[in-house]
PDB file of C-alpha atoms in Angstrom:
ATOM      1  CA  UNK A   1     135.366  59.594 -39.000  1.00 64.00           C
ATOM      2  CA  UNK A   2     132.227  60.842 -36.999  1.00 68.00           C
ATOM      3  CA  UNK A   3     134.265  60.862 -33.364  1.00 76.00           C
ATOM      4  CA  UNK A   4     135.515  63.869 -35.187  1.00 80.00           C
ATOM      5  CA  UNK A   5     132.660  65.022 -36.327  1.00 86.00           C
ATOM      6  CA  UNK A   6     133.865  64.785 -39.984  1.00 84.00           C
ATOM      7  CA  UNK A   7     131.131  63.643 -42.366  1.00 87.00           C
ATOM      8  CA  UNK A   8     128.650  64.205 -45.282  1.00 90.00           C
ATOM      9  CA  UNK A   9     130.870  65.353 -48.290  1.00 92.00           C
ATOM     10  CA  UNK A  10     134.002  66.117 -46.095  1.00 88.00           C
ATOM     11  CA  UNK A  11     133.974  62.114 -46.002  1.00 86.00           C
ATOM     12  CA  UNK A  12     132.855  61.391 -49.224  1.00 89.00           C
ATOM     13  CA  UNK A  13     136.038  63.854 -50.236  1.00 86.00           C
ATOM     14  CA  UNK A  14     138.579  61.915 -47.885  1.00 82.00           C
ATOM     15  CA  UNK A  15     137.569  57.931 -48.757  1.00 84.00           C
ATOM     16  CA  UNK A  16     137.802  59.261 -52.405  1.00 85.00           C
ATOM     17  CA  UNK A  17     141.111  60.365 -51.180  1.00 82.00           C
ATOM     18  CA  UNK A  18     142.176  56.745 -50.861  1.00 82.00           C
ATOM     19  CA  UNK A  19     140.757  54.768 -52.449  1.00 87.00           C
ATOM     20  CA  UNK A  20     140.674  53.355 -55.758  1.00 86.00           C
ATOM     21  CA  UNK A  21     144.600  54.514 -56.855  1.00 87.00           C
ATOM     22  CA  UNK A  22     147.196  53.865 -58.798  1.00 88.00           C
ATOM     23  CA  UNK A  23     150.167  54.451 -58.680  1.00 88.00           C
ATOM     24  CA  UNK A  24     154.163  53.460 -60.914  1.00 90.00           C
ATOM     25  CA  UNK A  25     157.728  53.715 -60.217  1.00 91.00           C
ATOM     26  CA  UNK A  26     159.546  55.594 -62.088  1.00 93.00           C
ATOM     27  CA  UNK A  27     163.587  55.767 -62.797  1.00 94.00           C
ATOM     28  CA  UNK A  28     165.206  58.543 -64.614  1.00 95.00           C
ATOM     29  CA  UNK A  29     162.719  58.879 -68.157  1.00 95.00           C
ATOM     30  CA  UNK A  30     161.650  54.671 -67.168  1.00 96.00           C
ATOM     31  CA  UNK A  31     158.316  54.023 -65.803  1.00 95.00           C
ATOM     32  CA  UNK A  32     156.945  50.823 -64.779  1.00 96.00           C
ATOM     33  CA  UNK A  33     153.149  49.374 -65.403  1.00 96.00           C
ATOM     34  CA  UNK A  34     150.520  50.993 -63.436  1.00 94.00           C
ATOM     35  CA  UNK A  35     148.869  49.535 -61.045  1.00 93.00           C
ATOM     36  CA  UNK A  36     145.881  49.871 -59.338  1.00 91.00           C
ATOM     37  CA  UNK A  37     146.033  50.366 -54.901  1.00 87.00           C
ATOM     38  CA  UNK A  38     142.970  49.855 -53.289  1.00 85.00           C
ATOM     39  CA  UNK A  39     143.729  52.646 -50.534  1.00 81.00           C
ATOM     40  CA  UNK A  40     146.676  55.047 -49.239  1.00 80.00           C
ATOM     41  CA  UNK A  41     147.594  57.771 -49.916  1.00 80.00           C
ATOM     42  CA  UNK A  42     150.420  59.350 -51.861  1.00 78.00           C
ATOM     43  CA  UNK A  43     153.574  59.421 -50.207  1.00 75.00           C
ATOM     44  CA  UNK A  44     155.156  62.508 -49.429  1.00 78.00           C
ATOM     45  CA  UNK A  45     150.951  64.063 -49.494  1.00 81.00           C
ATOM     46  CA  UNK A  46     150.759  67.244 -47.707  1.00 83.00           C
ATOM     47  CA  UNK A  47     147.524  65.726 -46.329  1.00 78.00           C
ATOM     48  CA  UNK A  48     149.080  62.383 -45.281  1.00 79.00           C
ATOM     49  CA  UNK A  49     149.353  62.765 -41.774  1.00 80.00           C
ATOM     50  CA  UNK A  50     145.137  63.804 -41.283  1.00 78.00           C
ATOM     51  CA  UNK A  51     144.511  60.217 -42.313  1.00 78.00           C
ATOM     52  CA  UNK A  52     146.800  58.572 -40.975  1.00 78.00           C
ATOM     53  CA  UNK A  53     145.618  60.174 -37.318  1.00 80.00           C
ATOM     54  CA  UNK A  54     142.084  59.322 -38.206  1.00 80.00           C
ATOM     55  CA  UNK A  55     143.012  55.854 -39.001  1.00 80.00           C
ATOM     56  CA  UNK A  56     145.115  55.700 -35.882  1.00 82.00           C
ATOM     57  CA  UNK A  57     143.359  56.930 -33.375  1.00 82.00           C
ATOM     58  CA  UNK A  58     141.557  53.958 -32.216  1.00 85.00           C
ATOM     59  CA  UNK A  59     144.437  52.146 -31.226  1.00 87.00           C
ATOM     60  CA  UNK A  60     144.026  54.761 -28.225  1.00 85.00           C
ATOM     61  CA  UNK A  61     140.990  53.107 -26.839  1.00 85.00           C
ATOM     62  CA  UNK A  62     142.734  49.305 -27.579  1.00 89.00           C
ATOM     63  CA  UNK A  63     145.499  50.418 -25.595  1.00 89.00           C
ATOM     64  CA  UNK A  64     143.425  52.052 -23.032  1.00 85.00           C
ATOM     65  CA  UNK A  65     141.458  49.029 -22.120  1.00 89.00           C
ATOM     66  CA  UNK A  66     145.222  46.901 -21.233  1.00 88.00           C
ATOM     67  CA  UNK A  67     146.128  49.653 -18.502  1.00 83.00           C
ATOM     68  CA  UNK A  68     148.870  49.991 -20.908  1.00 88.00           C
ATOM     69  CA  UNK A  69     150.461  53.426 -20.356  1.00 89.00           C
ATOM     70  CA  UNK A  70     151.654  55.290 -23.848  1.00 90.00           C
ATOM     71  CA  UNK A  71     152.955  58.240 -25.483  1.00 89.00           C
ATOM     72  CA  UNK A  72     152.254  59.304 -29.142  1.00 85.00           C
ATOM     73  CA  UNK A  73     153.927  61.495 -30.701  1.00 83.00           C
ATOM     74  CA  UNK A  74     153.302  61.884 -35.109  1.00 76.00           C
ATOM     75  CA  UNK A  75     153.965  58.460 -36.462  1.00 77.00           C
ATOM     76  CA  UNK A  76     155.975  57.002 -33.230  1.00 84.00           C
ATOM     77  CA  UNK A  77     154.010  55.048 -30.045  1.00 87.00           C
ATOM     78  CA  UNK A  78     155.694  54.382 -27.025  1.00 91.00           C
ATOM     79  CA  UNK A  79     154.359  51.487 -24.466  1.00 91.00           C
ATOM     80  CA  UNK A  80     155.294  51.574 -21.342  1.00 90.00           C
ATOM     81  CA  UNK A  81     154.349  48.472 -18.919  1.00 85.00           C
ATOM     82  CA  UNK A  82     155.344  47.708 -15.677  1.00 80.00           C
ATOM     83  CA  UNK A  83     156.948  44.817 -14.637  1.00 78.00           C
TER      84      UNK A  83
END
């Protein structure tokens, strides 16, 4: 995250936001048992795109090392390869 200038308390806050969470499935009034999740962002969370972008950002460097053209927007990545 230091690549983005995020350090100190901000890193700790983001780390605590995406680790050691619990989840369950609810349908009507019925609920499953609660299970622990090692990591992840809550579905529908307004902050979801930020951790996703941070997690996915190194893919740019990986793609570039293979001389492949690409385009990214939100959670979509398109690779262009000349045949």
